Amino acid sequence: MKSVICLILGGGQGSRLYPLTKDRSKPAVPIGGKYRLIDIPVSNCLNSGINKIFILTQFNSASLNKHINQTYRFDGFGEGFVDILAAEQSMETTDWYQGTADAVRKNLKHITAFLDLKYVLIISGDQIYSMNFEELFNFHIETKADITISVLPVNREDAEGFGILKIDKNRITDFVEKPKDDKLLDSLKAQKFIREKYPTIEKDKEYLGSMGIYLFNREVLLDLLDNNYADFGKEIIPEAIKEKNVYGYLFNGYWEDVGTIKSFWKANIDFAEEHPKFSFYKNTMYTNSRHLAPSKIIKSNIDESIICEGAVISNATIRRAIIGIRSMIGDNVVIENSVIMGADFFESNIGKVFNKEHGLLNIGIGSNTVIKNAIVDKNSRIGENCKIINKNKVKDFDGKNYYIRDYIVIIPKNAIIWDYTEI
């Protein structure tokens, strides 16, 4: 895998994940209590023997930069790296990335600088999955492909959100980005190919969806980007199918695109199941080594939950929840179906005295508070006797120091929710 370089696409503004992306880029959003979204694709690369990795981003990149610099430090005698490539002005261009292909085009000089690299792996930075890219690479070599696209079986309901393709003997013959028309969808069914590969797969999975994972021969990529096309799914891939050898690598493992608040919340809650589809315990996932103390739990009832380092929990009831690093949870707190991201630091005793003297709340969750179906971002200060439960069952709303998206309450980073507040 020494001949492969990876580009991780950091995405756009991440508006569908707002307010989690208010002050950070999408790949920097915390997940699973102690990780960041970017840790998943980077870990997949490292576990597959790929150690030359660029991350392309352009919005709110400071937090992502800090995390990457603190986490992925390679031996000075090695050749590996994980570097950020933020959008920048140059003598050739002064505008932002116009799409996925345009982002790669504007950074080709960083790829071509490595003369010994023959293959370019392009993946997304906001998906949850575990894949051995070496198997994808071997498939690419065996089929003598110019481009290999990783695909997975999807049902008709989900098909409208994917690039849908048809395959004949592993070669892709048709590709349509997010088809809506019923007749077009009917023509793209690929159940025969799917059943041959996975006879026991669910019957309703009749389509092949692109995972947004592309392996290119380097010269082929350079050739395909010699134009003004902005996007891989909408333009580059459909054109490539006409003249290049484009093959589909079928993947049938767990995969989730967490581009919305609802999908992000659900993916996190699923991590805490007894037998999760994606497990941080089975898949080696790297992140920042913080050297935190173990969590302290006193007289609490906890079920189907993940409790991360540095938390202090006293006399609480917690069910189906993610409790992030440095979480401070007071007496008689109830947390259900919620993601508590924790804090970036421990408040000192001096800080707590300052808070008391100035009428401020300490970071954490105050006693007798109830939180259900919510996401509480980092460094939030939630008072005593609060009810964060979306009591009026509102679907979407922007409130003071809170938001509701798809019925899920989000307490943004650094927010203050005063005592006796009901949401």
Coordinates of C-alpha atoms in Angstrom, one line a residue:
M1 CA 0.0 0.0 0.0
K2 CA 3.1 2.3 -0.1
S3 CA 2.0 3.3 -3.6
V4 CA -1.3 4.7 -2.4
I5 CA -2.0 8.2 -1.2
C6 CA -5.4 9.1 0.4
L7 CA -7.4 12.3 0.2
I8 CA -10.2 12.7 2.8
L9 CA -12.9 15.2 1.7
G10 CA -13.8 17.3 4.7
G11 CA -17.1 18.4 3.2
G12 CA -18.7 21.8 2.9
Q13 CA -20.3 23.9 5.6
G14 CA -22.0 21.0 7.2
S15 CA -25.3 23.0 7.4
R16 CA -27.4 19.8 8.0
L17 CA -25.4 19.2 11.2
Y18 CA -25.8 22.7 12.5
P19 CA -25.4 23.8 15.3
L20 CA -22.8 21.0 15.9
T21 CA -20.9 22.6 13.0
K22 CA -21.3 26.2 14.1
D23 CA -17.7 26.5 15.4
R24 CA -16.1 23.4 13.9
S25 CA -15.8 21.6 10.5
K26 CA -17.9 18.5 10.0
P27 CA -14.9 16.1 10.4
A28 CA -14.1 17.6 13.8
V29 CA -17.5 16.9 15.3
P30 CA -17.1 14.7 18.4
I31 CA -18.6 11.1 18.1
G32 CA -18.7 8.1 20.4
G33 CA -17.8 10.1 23.5
K34 CA -14.1 10.5 22.8
Y35 CA -13.5 10.4 19.1
R36 CA -13.9 12.8 16.2
L37 CA -15.6 11.9 12.9
I38 CA -12.3 12.3 11.1
D39 CA -10.8 9.5 13.3
I40 CA -12.8 6.9 11.5
P41 CA -11.6 7.4 7.9
V42 CA -8.0 8.1 9.1
S43 CA -8.1 4.9 11.3
N44 CA -9.4 2.8 8.3
C45 CA -6.4 4.1 6.3
L46 CA -3.8 3.4 8.9
N47 CA -5.3 -0.1 9.6
S48 CA -5.0 -0.8 5.9
G49 CA -1.4 0.2 5.6
I50 CA -2.0 3.7 4.1
N51 CA 0.0 6.3 5.9
K52 CA 0.1 9.2 3.5
I53 CA -3.1 11.1 4.1
F54 CA -4.3 14.6 3.2
I55 CA -7.6 16.0 4.6
L56 CA -9.2 18.7 2.4
T57 CA -11.3 21.2 4.2
Q58 CA -12.3 24.9 4.0
F59 CA -14.8 25.8 6.8
N60 CA -14.0 26.2 10.5
S61 CA -10.8 24.2 10.3
A62 CA -9.1 25.4 13.5
S63 CA -10.5 22.7 15.7
L64 CA -9.8 20.0 13.1
N65 CA -6.2 21.3 12.7
K66 CA -5.7 21.2 16.5
H67 CA -7.0 17.6 16.7
I68 CA -4.9 16.3 13.8
N69 CA -1.7 17.9 15.1
Q70 CA -2.2 16.5 18.6
T71 CA -3.2 13.0 17.5
Y72 CA -1.4 11.9 14.4
R73 CA 2.3 12.3 15.0
F74 CA 4.5 10.0 13.0
D75 CA 8.1 8.9 13.7
G76 CA 10.5 11.4 12.2
F77 CA 12.3 8.7 10.4
G78 CA 9.2 7.4 8.6
E79 CA 7.4 8.7 5.5
G80 CA 3.9 8.8 6.9
F81 CA 1.8 11.9 7.6
V82 CA -1.7 13.2 8.1
D83 CA -1.9 16.8 7.0
I84 CA -4.7 19.4 6.5
L85 CA -5.1 21.0 3.1
A86 CA -7.4 24.0 3.7
A87 CA -8.8 26.0 0.8
E88 CA -6.4 28.8 0.0
Q89 CA -5.8 31.6 -2.5
S90 CA -3.1 31.1 -5.1
M91 CA -1.8 32.6 -8.3
E92 CA -4.0 30.2 -10.2
T93 CA -7.3 30.6 -8.3
T94 CA -8.8 32.8 -5.6
D95 CA -12.2 31.1 -5.0
W96 CA -13.5 28.4 -2.7
Y97 CA -13.8 24.7 -3.6
Q98 CA -16.8 24.4 -6.0
G99 CA -17.3 20.7 -5.3
T100 CA -15.5 17.4 -4.5
A101 CA -13.7 17.2 -7.9
D102 CA -12.8 20.9 -7.8
A103 CA -11.3 20.4 -4.3
V104 CA -9.1 17.6 -5.5
R105 CA -8.1 19.6 -8.7
K106 CA -7.0 22.6 -6.6
N107 CA -4.6 20.3 -4.6
L108 CA -3.1 18.2 -7.4
K109 CA 0.3 19.8 -6.9
H110 CA 0.4 18.0 -3.5
I111 CA -0.3 14.7 -5.1
T112 CA 2.0 14.9 -8.0
A113 CA 4.9 15.9 -5.7
F114 CA 5.1 12.2 -4.8
L115 CA 6.5 10.6 -7.9
D116 CA 6.4 7.1 -6.5
L117 CA 2.7 7.1 -5.8
K118 CA 0.6 5.4 -8.5
Y119 CA -2.9 5.3 -6.9
V120 CA -5.1 7.9 -5.3
L121 CA -7.8 6.9 -2.8
I122 CA -10.5 9.5 -2.3
I123 CA -12.9 9.1 0.6
S124 CA -15.4 11.1 2.7
G125 CA -14.7 12.4 6.1
D126 CA -18.3 12.1 7.6
Q127 CA -19.1 8.4 7.3
I128 CA -18.9 5.6 9.9
Y129 CA -17.7 2.2 8.7
S130 CA -14.8 -0.2 9.0
M131 CA -13.1 -1.2 5.7
N132 CA -9.9 -2.9 4.8
F133 CA -8.7 -0.8 1.9
E134 CA -6.1 -3.4 1.0
E135 CA -8.9 -5.7 -0.2
L136 CA -10.3 -2.8 -2.3
F137 CA -6.8 -2.2 -3.7
N138 CA -6.3 -5.9 -4.5
F139 CA -9.6 -6.0 -6.3
H140 CA -8.5 -2.9 -8.3
I141 CA -5.3 -4.6 -9.4
E142 CA -6.9 -7.9 -10.2
T143 CA -9.6 -6.3 -12.5
K144 CA -7.1 -4.0 -14.1
A145 CA -9.4 -1.1 -13.3
D146 CA -8.8 2.5 -14.1
I147 CA -11.2 3.5 -11.3
T148 CA -12.8 1.3 -8.6
I149 CA -15.8 2.6 -6.7
S150 CA -16.9 0.9 -3.4
V151 CA -20.6 0.2 -3.5
L152 CA -23.1 -1.2 -1.1
P153 CA -26.6 -2.7 -1.4
V154 CA -29.4 -0.2 -0.5
N155 CA -33.2 -0.3 -0.6
R156 CA -35.5 1.9 -2.8
E157 CA -36.2 4.3 0.0
D158 CA -32.5 5.1 0.5
A159 CA -31.6 4.9 -3.2
E160 CA -32.7 8.5 -3.9
G161 CA -29.9 9.8 -1.6
F162 CA -27.1 7.8 -3.4
G163 CA -25.4 7.7 -6.7
I164 CA -27.0 4.5 -8.0
L165 CA -25.2 2.3 -10.5
K166 CA -25.5 -0.9 -12.4
I167 CA -22.8 -3.5 -12.8
D168 CA -22.1 -6.2 -15.4
K169 CA -19.4 -8.7 -14.3
N170 CA -18.0 -6.2 -11.8
R171 CA -17.8 -3.5 -14.4
I172 CA -20.0 -0.4 -13.9
T173 CA -22.2 0.3 -16.9
D174 CA -24.6 3.0 -15.6
F175 CA -24.3 5.6 -12.9
V176 CA -27.0 8.1 -11.9
E177 CA -26.6 10.6 -9.1
K178 CA -29.6 10.6 -6.7
P179 CA -32.3 9.4 -9.1
K180 CA -35.9 10.5 -8.3
D181 CA -37.9 9.2 -11.3
D182 CA -39.6 5.9 -10.6
K183 CA -39.0 4.5 -14.1
L184 CA -35.3 5.4 -13.9
L185 CA -35.1 3.7 -10.5
D186 CA -36.7 0.6 -11.9
S187 CA -34.2 0.4 -14.7
L188 CA -31.3 0.6 -12.2
K189 CA -32.2 -2.5 -10.1
A190 CA -29.3 -4.8 -9.6
Q191 CA -30.8 -7.5 -7.4
K192 CA -29.3 -10.4 -9.5
F193 CA -25.8 -9.2 -9.0
I194 CA -26.3 -8.5 -5.3
R195 CA -27.9 -12.0 -4.7
E196 CA -25.0 -13.7 -6.5
K197 CA -22.5 -12.0 -4.1
Y198 CA -24.6 -12.1 -0.9
P199 CA -27.4 -14.7 -1.2
T200 CA -28.7 -14.0 2.3
I201 CA -29.0 -10.2 2.1
E202 CA -32.3 -8.5 2.8
K203 CA -34.7 -8.9 -0.2
D204 CA -35.6 -5.1 -0.3
K205 CA -32.0 -4.2 -1.1
E206 CA -32.2 -4.1 -4.8
Y207 CA -29.9 -1.3 -5.7
L208 CA -26.2 -0.5 -5.6
G209 CA -25.3 2.8 -4.0
S210 CA -21.9 4.5 -4.3
M211 CA -20.2 4.9 -0.9
G212 CA -18.2 7.9 -2.2
I213 CA -15.0 5.8 -2.0
Y214 CA -13.0 6.0 -5.2
L215 CA -9.6 4.4 -6.0
F216 CA -8.0 6.0 -9.1
N217 CA -4.9 5.2 -11.1
R218 CA -3.1 8.5 -10.7
E219 CA -2.7 9.3 -14.4
V220 CA -6.4 8.5 -14.9
L221 CA -7.3 11.0 -12.2
L222 CA -5.1 13.7 -13.7
D223 CA -6.7 13.1 -17.1
L224 CA -10.3 13.2 -15.7
L225 CA -9.7 16.5 -13.8
D226 CA -8.3 18.3 -16.9
N227 CA -11.6 20.2 -17.3
N228 CA -14.0 22.4 -15.3
Y229 CA -16.1 19.6 -13.8
A230 CA -16.8 20.3 -10.1
D231 CA -18.2 17.1 -8.7
F232 CA -17.2 13.4 -8.8
G233 CA -20.7 11.9 -8.5
K234 CA -22.6 14.3 -10.8
E235 CA -19.9 14.7 -13.5
I236 CA -16.6 12.9 -13.3
I237 CA -17.8 9.4 -12.7
P238 CA -20.6 9.4 -15.3
E239 CA -18.1 10.7 -17.9
A240 CA -15.5 8.2 -16.8
I241 CA -17.8 5.2 -17.3
K242 CA -18.0 6.1 -21.1
E243 CA -14.3 5.8 -21.7
K244 CA -12.5 4.2 -18.7
N245 CA -12.5 0.8 -17.0
V246 CA -14.7 1.6 -14.0
Y247 CA -15.4 -1.3 -11.6
G248 CA -17.5 -1.7 -8.5
Y249 CA -16.2 -3.3 -5.3
L250 CA -19.2 -4.6 -3.4
F251 CA -19.1 -3.9 0.4
N252 CA -21.7 -5.4 2.7
G253 CA -20.6 -4.2 6.1
Y254 CA -21.9 -1.5 8.4
W255 CA -21.9 1.9 6.8
E256 CA -23.6 5.1 7.9
D257 CA -23.6 8.6 6.5
V258 CA -24.0 10.9 9.5
G259 CA -24.7 14.1 7.5
T260 CA -27.9 15.0 9.5
I261 CA -28.6 15.5 13.2
K262 CA -31.0 12.6 13.2
S263 CA -28.5 10.1 11.6
F264 CA -25.7 11.5 13.8
W265 CA -27.8 11.0 17.0
K266 CA -29.0 7.6 16.0
A267 CA -25.5 6.3 15.1
N268 CA -24.2 7.4 18.5
I269 CA -27.0 5.8 20.4
D270 CA -26.5 2.6 18.4
F271 CA -22.9 2.5 19.6
A272 CA -24.2 1.8 23.1
E273 CA -26.2 -1.3 22.2
E274 CA -25.2 -4.7 23.6
H275 CA -24.2 -5.9 20.1
P276 CA -23.7 -2.8 18.0
K277 CA -23.4 -3.0 14.3
F278 CA -20.3 -0.8 14.6
S279 CA -18.1 -1.4 17.6
F280 CA -15.1 0.7 18.8
Y281 CA -14.1 -2.4 20.7
K282 CA -13.7 -4.6 17.6
N283 CA -12.3 -1.9 15.3
T284 CA -9.0 -0.2 16.1
M285 CA -9.9 3.5 16.1
Y286 CA -7.2 6.1 16.9
T287 CA -7.8 9.4 18.5
N288 CA -6.0 11.9 20.8
S289 CA -4.4 10.3 23.8
R290 CA -5.5 12.6 26.6
H291 CA -4.2 10.7 29.7
L292 CA -7.4 11.3 31.6
A293 CA -8.2 9.7 35.0
P294 CA -10.8 6.8 35.0
S295 CA -14.4 7.7 35.4
K296 CA -16.0 7.7 38.9
I297 CA -19.5 6.3 39.3
I298 CA -21.4 6.5 42.6
K299 CA -24.7 4.9 43.4
S300 CA -26.0 5.1 39.8
N301 CA -28.1 2.9 37.5
I302 CA -26.6 2.7 34.0
D303 CA -27.7 0.5 31.1
E304 CA -26.7 0.3 27.5
S305 CA -24.4 3.3 27.7
I306 CA -20.8 4.2 27.0
I307 CA -19.0 6.1 29.8
C308 CA -15.8 7.8 28.7
E309 CA -12.7 8.8 30.7
G310 CA -12.7 11.6 33.3
A311 CA -16.4 11.5 34.0
V312 CA -17.9 11.9 37.5
I313 CA -21.4 10.5 37.9
S314 CA -23.3 10.6 41.2
N315 CA -26.7 8.9 41.9
A316 CA -27.8 9.1 38.3
T317 CA -30.0 7.0 36.0
I318 CA -28.6 6.7 32.5
R319 CA -30.0 4.5 29.7
R320 CA -29.0 4.3 26.1
A321 CA -26.6 7.2 26.2
I322 CA -23.1 8.3 25.3
I323 CA -21.3 10.1 28.2
G324 CA -18.3 11.9 26.8
I325 CA -14.9 12.7 28.3
R326 CA -14.8 14.9 31.5
S327 CA -18.6 14.8 31.9
M328 CA -19.8 16.1 35.3
I329 CA -23.2 14.8 36.1
G330 CA -25.0 15.8 39.4
D331 CA -27.3 13.9 41.8
N332 CA -30.5 12.4 40.6
V333 CA -30.0 13.3 37.0
V334 CA -31.9 11.2 34.4
I335 CA -30.4 10.8 30.9
E336 CA -32.1 8.7 28.2
N337 CA -31.4 8.3 24.5
S338 CA -29.0 11.1 24.5
V339 CA -25.4 12.1 23.6
I340 CA -23.5 14.1 26.2
M341 CA -20.2 15.2 24.6
G342 CA -18.5 16.2 27.8
A343 CA -15.9 19.0 28.1
D344 CA -12.6 20.2 26.7
F345 CA -11.2 20.8 30.2
F346 CA -11.8 20.3 33.9
E347 CA -12.9 23.4 35.8
S348 CA -10.5 24.3 38.6
N349 CA -11.6 25.1 42.1
I350 CA -10.6 28.7 41.4
G351 CA -12.9 28.6 38.4
K352 CA -15.8 27.2 40.4
V353 CA -15.3 29.9 43.0
F354 CA -15.3 32.5 40.2
N355 CA -18.5 31.0 38.8
K356 CA -20.2 31.2 42.2
E357 CA -19.2 34.8 42.9
H358 CA -20.5 35.9 39.5
G359 CA -23.7 33.9 39.4
L360 CA -22.4 31.5 36.7
L361 CA -23.0 27.7 36.4
N362 CA -20.3 25.1 36.5
I363 CA -19.7 23.0 33.4
G364 CA -21.8 19.9 33.5
I365 CA -25.3 18.8 34.3
G366 CA -26.9 20.0 37.6
S367 CA -28.8 17.9 40.0
N368 CA -32.4 16.7 39.4
T369 CA -32.2 17.5 35.7
V370 CA -33.9 15.2 33.1
I371 CA -32.5 14.9 29.5
K372 CA -34.1 12.7 26.9
N373 CA -33.6 12.4 23.1
A374 CA -31.0 15.2 23.1
I375 CA -27.4 16.1 22.1
V376 CA -25.5 18.2 24.6
D377 CA -22.4 19.6 23.0
K378 CA -19.1 20.3 24.8
N379 CA -18.6 22.7 27.7
S380 CA -22.4 23.2 28.2
R381 CA -23.5 24.4 31.6
I382 CA -26.9 23.0 32.5
G383 CA -28.5 24.0 35.8
E384 CA -30.5 22.1 38.4
N385 CA -34.1 20.9 38.0
C386 CA -34.1 21.4 34.2
K387 CA -36.2 19.3 31.8
I388 CA -34.7 18.9 28.3
I389 CA -37.3 16.6 26.8
N390 CA -39.0 18.5 23.9
K391 CA -42.2 18.4 25.9
N392 CA -44.3 19.9 23.1
K393 CA -42.9 17.4 20.5
V394 CA -41.7 20.2 18.2
K395 CA -40.0 19.0 15.0
D396 CA -37.7 22.0 14.3
F397 CA -37.1 25.2 16.2
D398 CA -34.4 27.7 17.0
G399 CA -34.6 28.8 20.6
K400 CA -32.4 30.7 23.1
N401 CA -29.3 28.6 23.7
Y402 CA -30.9 25.5 22.2
Y403 CA -32.2 24.1 18.9
I404 CA -34.5 21.3 17.8
R405 CA -34.0 19.3 14.7
D406 CA -36.1 16.3 13.8
Y407 CA -37.5 16.3 17.4
I408 CA -34.0 16.1 18.8
V409 CA -33.0 18.9 21.2
I410 CA -29.4 20.2 20.7
I411 CA -27.7 22.2 23.4
P412 CA -24.8 23.9 21.5
K413 CA -21.2 24.1 22.6
N414 CA -20.6 26.5 25.5
A415 CA -24.3 27.1 26.0
I416 CA -25.9 27.9 29.4
I417 CA -29.2 26.5 30.4
W418 CA -30.3 28.1 33.7
D419 CA -32.0 26.3 36.7
Y420 CA -35.6 25.2 36.2
T421 CA -35.5 25.6 32.4
E422 CA -38.0 23.4 30.6
I423 CA -37.6 22.7 26.9

